[in-house]
Amino acid sequence: MAAIFLGVGAATALSPSNCFDSKKFQLSTRRSLSGRKPWFLVVRSDGSVNLGSNQRSRRTQQLITNAVATKADSAASTSASKQGHELLLFEALREGLEEEMDRDPHVCVMGEDVGHYGGSYKVTKGLADKYGDLRVLDTPIAENSFTGMGIGAAMTGLRPIVEGMNMGFLLLAFNQISNNCGMLHYTSGGQFTIPIVIRGPGGVGRQLGAEHSQRLESYFQSIPGIQMVACSTPYNAKGLMKAAIRSENPVILFEHVLLYNLKERIPDEEYICNLEEAEMVRPGEHVTILTYSRMRYHVMQAAKTLVNKGYDPEVIDIRSLKPFDLYTIGNSIKKTHRVLIVEECMRTGGIGASLTAAITENFHDYLDAPIVCLSSQDVPTPYAGTLEEWTVVQPAQIVTAVEQLCQ
Amino acid sequence: MATAYSSAKFVQPLSLNSTINGRSRDNSLFDPLKTGTSFLGSTRKLRVNSVHSNQGNVRRRLPVVAVSEVVKEKKVKSISNLLITKQEGLELYEDMILGRSFEDMCAQMYYRGKMFGFVHLYNGQEAVSTGFIKLLKKEDSVVSTYRDHVHALSKGVPARAVMSELFGKATGCCRGQGGSMHMFSKEHNLLGGFAFIGEGIPVATGAAFTSKYRREVLKEADCDHVTLAFFGDGTCNNGQFFECLNMAALWKLPIVFVVENNLWAIGMSHLRATSDPQIYKKGPAFGMPGFHVDGMDVLKVREVAKEAIERARRGEGPTLVECETYRFRGHSLADPDELRDPAEKARYAARDPITALKKYLIESSLASEAELKAIEKKIDEVVEDAVEFADESAPPPRSQLLENVFADPKGFGIGPDGRYRCEDPKFTEGTAHV
């Protein structure tokens, strides 16, 4: 396996322990970001060493805008960009954020503990050292007001990224998100744009309790004028972050607490992911499984079992929670005629409920069976591990559902 | 410096640098209302700002005084320090007359069925809007509430655009999409117009943040734009108010928080809703000076406003200014206004800011009756013209329905046919369903 080290100066001595020592990794990251331009060292398992440089990658202007990865494509892309670097999802978010902050000085970050602390999930680690305390602003604990402040800043020319330490905290900012973020562009007759990005971790974690395990996508989805996207891999995390920052619309980027440490190799070249497009994870013939965020991994786990049992599921990560990519979804339904939606949202009024309605409206004639939607139960997420497991959709349930659907 | 203090009660933060120690030292200087009894209210005695005491910090309490006495006080001041030039005086007068005539016309139009919904009129509070906004540059920002018509007019939004907006026509400043409570103008840096109280204050804080950001991060050295946030007494019990006072003081943002304390939040008296009704005192709790000023006197407001705005421009941070004012009409045109004591209304009617300024201008020979009448006539014509323009303008066409939902219409997503939905001709027609 290969490991990446950000370092300044001579290469550090490498040992297996270095690879897994995350603390040390953080330290070296911090040093390099505050000092010279970062470069990185790729050590491959065969002992060969390559040198990479962010500077080089930034000069490469090749933008991959349509990043819908298919099975074949992902194989091609990894072979095409062997120089790609491996990182964790939170680092991918940071990389995207940093690239955009370098590119445009109007991009700034505000939120609780984003500056000196580096972000409660390390997404903004090192950025305050590099960009200063005003560009990476540590706010007091006042979600409604600092979200509103971000909106006012966006109206007057900045491009802020507001971080909710946990998406659940943004319930306090609902006033600003609904009235000002979503609607102000319209009520001002198009005079003011709000190019704000509101992001943060949500979803059910590991026994975090009911209030820290909320899925706010279902509450926000009715707000007109906003876009919502959910990232699920380091690749689309960085791509969506960059796209959201560049968008003139207010975008809410949902991250998931349990996905921050996913590792993936991503290209060195600059790329963005399309905000409105869904991602084809695994093409198939028998059933369309629509999912997003963490449930993608439960679905892929179930897919392994299903493949062994002889099924061929097509898995699509919808990514864009509002608006839905009806083209990708529609094409899939026209092929398989069966739909299973797997989501972490509550059963009532969740993304799955809306998606079911949208599919019924648009593709009813193509369905051979009723749409099955697996969502979390309408239960406040319990603390106890066993109970928590039963509120969320598990791979076994997905397998059963597909089997029933395909009878 | 003395002038500002003589026309307003002024409270400094107890100590601007450290947090704990200055209390006992400073308290005696800056706490005139120690007993905290009658501040303001319909059932209590009215307290007039009357402090010219040469003894420094002793404040006298006066009962209600007649307008002539108030004017006399002003006159005394005017000899010792000419507050305004003739040109300024006429500008202030014109602005206040515009505000008053416009609002009166709104009431007429509403009852004739030309405008709908919730309309909140500003009659009686003109001194605050004129006193503050006429000191601003075009690049400075103003954030208001639902009682925003006159703020818009003072900031420079043409009367035609505001009236059209109220009539719901496409030529309105927000293309008819905002209405009475959502006046916006990018050109004049009017950032709204908000229907929920308190939700504009963070937006104002954001605009001030941008100003600071421009100066310090983008290195635009001459950027000294100031933001004014206007809101009422009811809002001062709302969390967003306190949260923003904290942030603005913390980061020394170039903002002035202007409280238009007209004593009533629809039917809720300020005294019944607020544990400590002296709003200006809440500034120092957050580390910024708090001023209290007679909001029925445009010259006093202007003096204090000048201080506060200059302070912000210099980068010294925010100020909280509480203007004691009154609305002559109900909360909105739908409000029967039965709760307020007629005697209270009469007292304030006698302190009509326009009448007061008129008297001042004439008695200090800054302007003649004829000049002022000419201004009134001119404004009448402006307002009539605005109504005509609004009447004749067309309402928004169907095609406008979906235009401004997103700044980037790709946000409507990709349709089943693979094309972006906004490319569908039904979108430009406004007949597509979203």
PDB file of C-alpha atoms in Angstrom, chain A residues 76-209:
ATOM      1  CA  ALA A  76      -9.824   3.727 -16.583  1.00  0.00           C
ATOM      2  CA  SER A  77      -9.374   6.786 -14.410  1.00  0.00           C
ATOM      3  CA  THR A  78      -7.155   5.034 -11.928  1.00  0.00           C
ATOM      4  CA  SER A  79      -4.974   3.698 -14.652  1.00  0.00           C
ATOM      5  CA  ALA A  80      -4.912   7.038 -16.411  1.00  0.00           C
ATOM      6  CA  SER A  81      -3.893   8.991 -13.322  1.00  0.00           C
ATOM      7  CA  LYS A  82      -1.499   6.694 -11.530  1.00  0.00           C
ATOM      8  CA  GLN A  83      -0.103   9.870 -10.046  1.00  0.00           C
ATOM      9  CA  GLY A  84      -3.315  10.395  -8.080  1.00  0.00           C
ATOM     10  CA  HIS A  85      -2.965  10.729  -4.346  1.00  0.00           C
ATOM     11  CA  GLU A  86      -4.679   8.858  -1.598  1.00  0.00           C
ATOM     12  CA  LEU A  87      -6.430  10.633   1.190  1.00  0.00           C
ATOM     13  CA  LEU A  88      -9.218  10.482   3.686  1.00  0.00           C
ATOM     14  CA  LEU A  89     -12.602  12.068   3.052  1.00  0.00           C
ATOM     15  CA  PHE A  90     -12.143  14.912   5.495  1.00  0.00           C
ATOM     16  CA  GLU A  91      -8.816  15.682   3.843  1.00  0.00           C
ATOM     17  CA  ALA A  92     -10.468  15.662   0.463  1.00  0.00           C
ATOM     18  CA  LEU A  93     -12.944  18.225   1.748  1.00  0.00           C
ATOM     19  CA  ARG A  94     -10.106  20.299   3.063  1.00  0.00           C
ATOM     20  CA  GLU A  95      -8.211  20.040  -0.164  1.00  0.00           C
ATOM     21  CA  GLY A  96     -11.218  21.212  -2.125  1.00  0.00           C
ATOM     22  CA  LEU A  97     -11.780  24.034   0.312  1.00  0.00           C
ATOM     23  CA  GLU A  98      -8.164  25.094   0.241  1.00  0.00           C
ATOM     24  CA  GLU A  99      -7.972  25.057  -3.517  1.00  0.00           C
ATOM     25  CA  GLU A 100     -11.005  27.294  -3.733  1.00  0.00           C
ATOM     26  CA  MET A 101      -9.675  29.636  -1.080  1.00  0.00           C
ATOM     27  CA  ASP A 102      -6.435  29.930  -3.006  1.00  0.00           C
ATOM     28  CA  ARG A 103      -8.274  30.541  -6.207  1.00  0.00           C
ATOM     29  CA  ASP A 104     -10.598  33.262  -4.947  1.00  0.00           C
ATOM     30  CA  PRO A 105      -9.803  35.542  -2.011  1.00  0.00           C
ATOM     31  CA  HIS A 106     -13.489  36.169  -1.435  1.00  0.00           C
ATOM     32  CA  VAL A 107     -13.979  32.614  -0.221  1.00  0.00           C
ATOM     33  CA  CYS A 108     -14.035  32.455   3.551  1.00  0.00           C
ATOM     34  CA  VAL A 109     -15.110  30.022   6.228  1.00  0.00           C
ATOM     35  CA  MET A 110     -17.116  30.688   9.353  1.00  0.00           C
ATOM     36  CA  GLY A 111     -18.304  28.385  12.056  1.00  0.00           C
ATOM     37  CA  GLU A 112     -17.679  27.114  15.524  1.00  0.00           C
ATOM     38  CA  ASP A 113     -14.139  25.906  16.129  1.00  0.00           C
ATOM     39  CA  VAL A 114     -13.194  26.034  12.483  1.00  0.00           C
ATOM     40  CA  GLY A 115     -10.157  28.199  13.056  1.00  0.00           C
ATOM     41  CA  HIS A 116      -7.776  27.468  15.861  1.00  0.00           C
ATOM     42  CA  TYR A 117      -9.300  24.107  16.643  1.00  0.00           C
ATOM     43  CA  GLY A 118      -9.195  23.095  13.013  1.00  0.00           C
ATOM     44  CA  GLY A 119     -12.787  21.974  12.829  1.00  0.00           C
ATOM     45  CA  SER A 120     -14.443  19.398  15.012  1.00  0.00           C
ATOM     46  CA  TYR A 121     -13.878  16.868  12.236  1.00  0.00           C
ATOM     47  CA  LYS A 122     -10.581  18.382  11.102  1.00  0.00           C
ATOM     48  CA  VAL A 123     -11.984  19.582   7.803  1.00  0.00           C
ATOM     49  CA  THR A 124     -10.520  23.049   8.276  1.00  0.00           C
ATOM     50  CA  LYS A 125      -7.341  22.029  10.044  1.00  0.00           C
ATOM     51  CA  GLY A 126      -4.428  24.307   9.280  1.00  0.00           C
ATOM     52  CA  LEU A 127      -6.455  26.788   7.290  1.00  0.00           C
ATOM     53  CA  ALA A 128      -6.539  29.465   9.957  1.00  0.00           C
ATOM     54  CA  ASP A 129      -2.752  29.404  10.130  1.00  0.00           C
ATOM     55  CA  LYS A 130      -2.575  29.846   6.427  1.00  0.00           C
ATOM     56  CA  TYR A 131      -5.342  32.349   5.801  1.00  0.00           C
ATOM     57  CA  GLY A 132      -5.746  34.183   9.063  1.00  0.00           C
ATOM     58  CA  ASP A 133      -8.436  34.502  11.655  1.00  0.00           C
ATOM     59  CA  LEU A 134     -10.769  36.628   9.591  1.00  0.00           C
ATOM     60  CA  ARG A 135     -10.860  34.325   6.618  1.00  0.00           C
ATOM     61  CA  VAL A 136     -11.333  31.264   8.765  1.00  0.00           C
ATOM     62  CA  LEU A 137     -13.555  32.751  11.396  1.00  0.00           C
ATOM     63  CA  ASP A 138     -14.184  31.175  14.776  1.00  0.00           C
ATOM     64  CA  THR A 139     -17.698  32.213  15.670  1.00  0.00           C
ATOM     65  CA  PRO A 140     -19.438  32.280  19.011  1.00  0.00           C
ATOM     66  CA  ILE A 141     -22.156  29.712  19.489  1.00  0.00           C
ATOM     67  CA  ALA A 142     -24.945  31.533  17.712  1.00  0.00           C
ATOM     68  CA  GLU A 143     -26.002  29.511  14.681  1.00  0.00           C
ATOM     69  CA  ASN A 144     -28.905  31.644  13.604  1.00  0.00           C
ATOM     70  CA  SER A 145     -26.859  34.793  13.743  1.00  0.00           C
ATOM     71  CA  PHE A 146     -23.659  33.604  12.182  1.00  0.00           C
ATOM     72  CA  THR A 147     -25.546  31.883   9.403  1.00  0.00           C
ATOM     73  CA  GLY A 148     -27.363  35.156   8.866  1.00  0.00           C
ATOM     74  CA  MET A 149     -24.034  36.911   8.965  1.00  0.00           C
ATOM     75  CA  GLY A 150     -22.791  34.563   6.271  1.00  0.00           C
ATOM     76  CA  ILE A 151     -25.829  35.417   4.205  1.00  0.00           C
ATOM     77  CA  GLY A 152     -25.269  39.136   4.642  1.00  0.00           C
ATOM     78  CA  ALA A 153     -21.636  38.673   3.652  1.00  0.00           C
ATOM     79  CA  ALA A 154     -22.692  36.673   0.603  1.00  0.00           C
ATOM     80  CA  MET A 155     -25.103  39.407  -0.415  1.00  0.00           C
ATOM     81  CA  THR A 156     -22.334  41.987  -0.249  1.00  0.00           C
ATOM     82  CA  GLY A 157     -19.754  40.137  -2.287  1.00  0.00           C
ATOM     83  CA  LEU A 158     -18.064  37.442  -0.257  1.00  0.00           C
ATOM     84  CA  ARG A 159     -18.399  33.693  -0.744  1.00  0.00           C
ATOM     85  CA  PRO A 160     -18.689  32.256   2.721  1.00  0.00           C
ATOM     86  CA  ILE A 161     -18.811  28.653   3.766  1.00  0.00           C
ATOM     87  CA  VAL A 162     -20.741  28.236   6.960  1.00  0.00           C
ATOM     88  CA  GLU A 163     -20.002  25.130   8.934  1.00  0.00           C
ATOM     89  CA  GLY A 164     -22.540  23.626  11.263  1.00  0.00           C
ATOM     90  CA  MET A 165     -20.581  21.671  13.790  1.00  0.00           C
ATOM     91  CA  ASN A 166     -23.286  19.092  13.484  1.00  0.00           C
ATOM     92  CA  MET A 167     -26.041  19.553  10.943  1.00  0.00           C
ATOM     93  CA  GLY A 168     -28.539  19.208  13.755  1.00  0.00           C
ATOM     94  CA  PHE A 169     -27.340  22.530  15.149  1.00  0.00           C
ATOM     95  CA  LEU A 170     -28.533  24.193  12.011  1.00  0.00           C
ATOM     96  CA  LEU A 171     -32.066  23.718  13.241  1.00  0.00           C
ATOM     97  CA  LEU A 172     -31.278  26.878  15.135  1.00  0.00           C
ATOM     98  CA  ALA A 173     -30.456  28.565  11.885  1.00  0.00           C
ATOM     99  CA  PHE A 174     -33.653  27.497  10.165  1.00  0.00           C
ATOM    100  CA  ASN A 175     -34.979  31.046  10.178  1.00  0.00           C
ATOM    101  CA  GLN A 176     -32.012  32.330   8.238  1.00  0.00           C
ATOM    102  CA  ILE A 177     -31.701  29.322   5.967  1.00  0.00           C
ATOM    103  CA  SER A 178     -35.303  29.317   4.962  1.00  0.00           C
ATOM    104  CA  ASN A 179     -36.134  32.991   4.790  1.00  0.00           C
ATOM    105  CA  ASN A 180     -32.911  34.564   3.722  1.00  0.00           C
ATOM    106  CA  CYS A 181     -30.774  31.866   2.191  1.00  0.00           C
ATOM    107  CA  GLY A 182     -33.503  30.303   0.161  1.00  0.00           C
ATOM    108  CA  MET A 183     -35.846  33.121  -0.565  1.00  0.00           C
ATOM    109  CA  LEU A 184     -33.954  36.355  -0.545  1.00  0.00           C
ATOM    110  CA  HIS A 185     -32.801  36.113  -4.121  1.00  0.00           C
ATOM    111  CA  TYR A 186     -36.409  35.888  -5.183  1.00  0.00           C
ATOM    112  CA  THR A 187     -37.913  38.470  -2.888  1.00  0.00           C
ATOM    113  CA  SER A 188     -35.260  40.968  -3.904  1.00  0.00           C
ATOM    114  CA  GLY A 189     -36.286  40.474  -7.512  1.00  0.00           C
ATOM    115  CA  GLY A 190     -32.981  38.844  -8.363  1.00  0.00           C
ATOM    116  CA  GLN A 191     -30.877  41.746  -7.122  1.00  0.00           C
ATOM    117  CA  PHE A 192     -28.891  39.893  -4.504  1.00  0.00           C
ATOM    118  CA  THR A 193     -27.231  36.531  -4.947  1.00  0.00           C
ATOM    119  CA  ILE A 194     -26.375  34.354  -2.020  1.00  0.00           C
ATOM    120  CA  PRO A 195     -23.411  32.201  -3.107  1.00  0.00           C
ATOM    121  CA  ILE A 196     -23.144  30.579   0.293  1.00  0.00           C
ATOM    122  CA  VAL A 197     -22.245  26.992   1.138  1.00  0.00           C
ATOM    123  CA  ILE A 198     -23.657  25.541   4.321  1.00  0.00           C
ATOM    124  CA  ARG A 199     -22.007  22.317   5.253  1.00  0.00           C
ATOM    125  CA  GLY A 200     -21.556  19.978   8.132  1.00  0.00           C
ATOM    126  CA  PRO A 201     -21.774  16.408   9.331  1.00  0.00           C
ATOM    127  CA  GLY A 202     -25.116  14.835   9.937  1.00  0.00           C
ATOM    128  CA  GLY A 203     -26.637  11.406   9.954  1.00  0.00           C
ATOM    129  CA  VAL A 204     -26.656   8.620  12.478  1.00  0.00           C
ATOM    130  CA  GLY A 205     -23.267   8.014  14.052  1.00  0.00           C
ATOM    131  CA  ARG A 206     -22.120   5.569  16.686  1.00  0.00           C
ATOM    132  CA  GLN A 207     -24.390   6.011  19.664  1.00  0.00           C
ATOM    133  CA  LEU A 208     -24.339   9.790  19.575  1.00  0.00           C
ATOM    134  CA  GLY A 209     -27.872  10.090  20.873  1.00  0.00           C
TER     135      GLY A 209
END
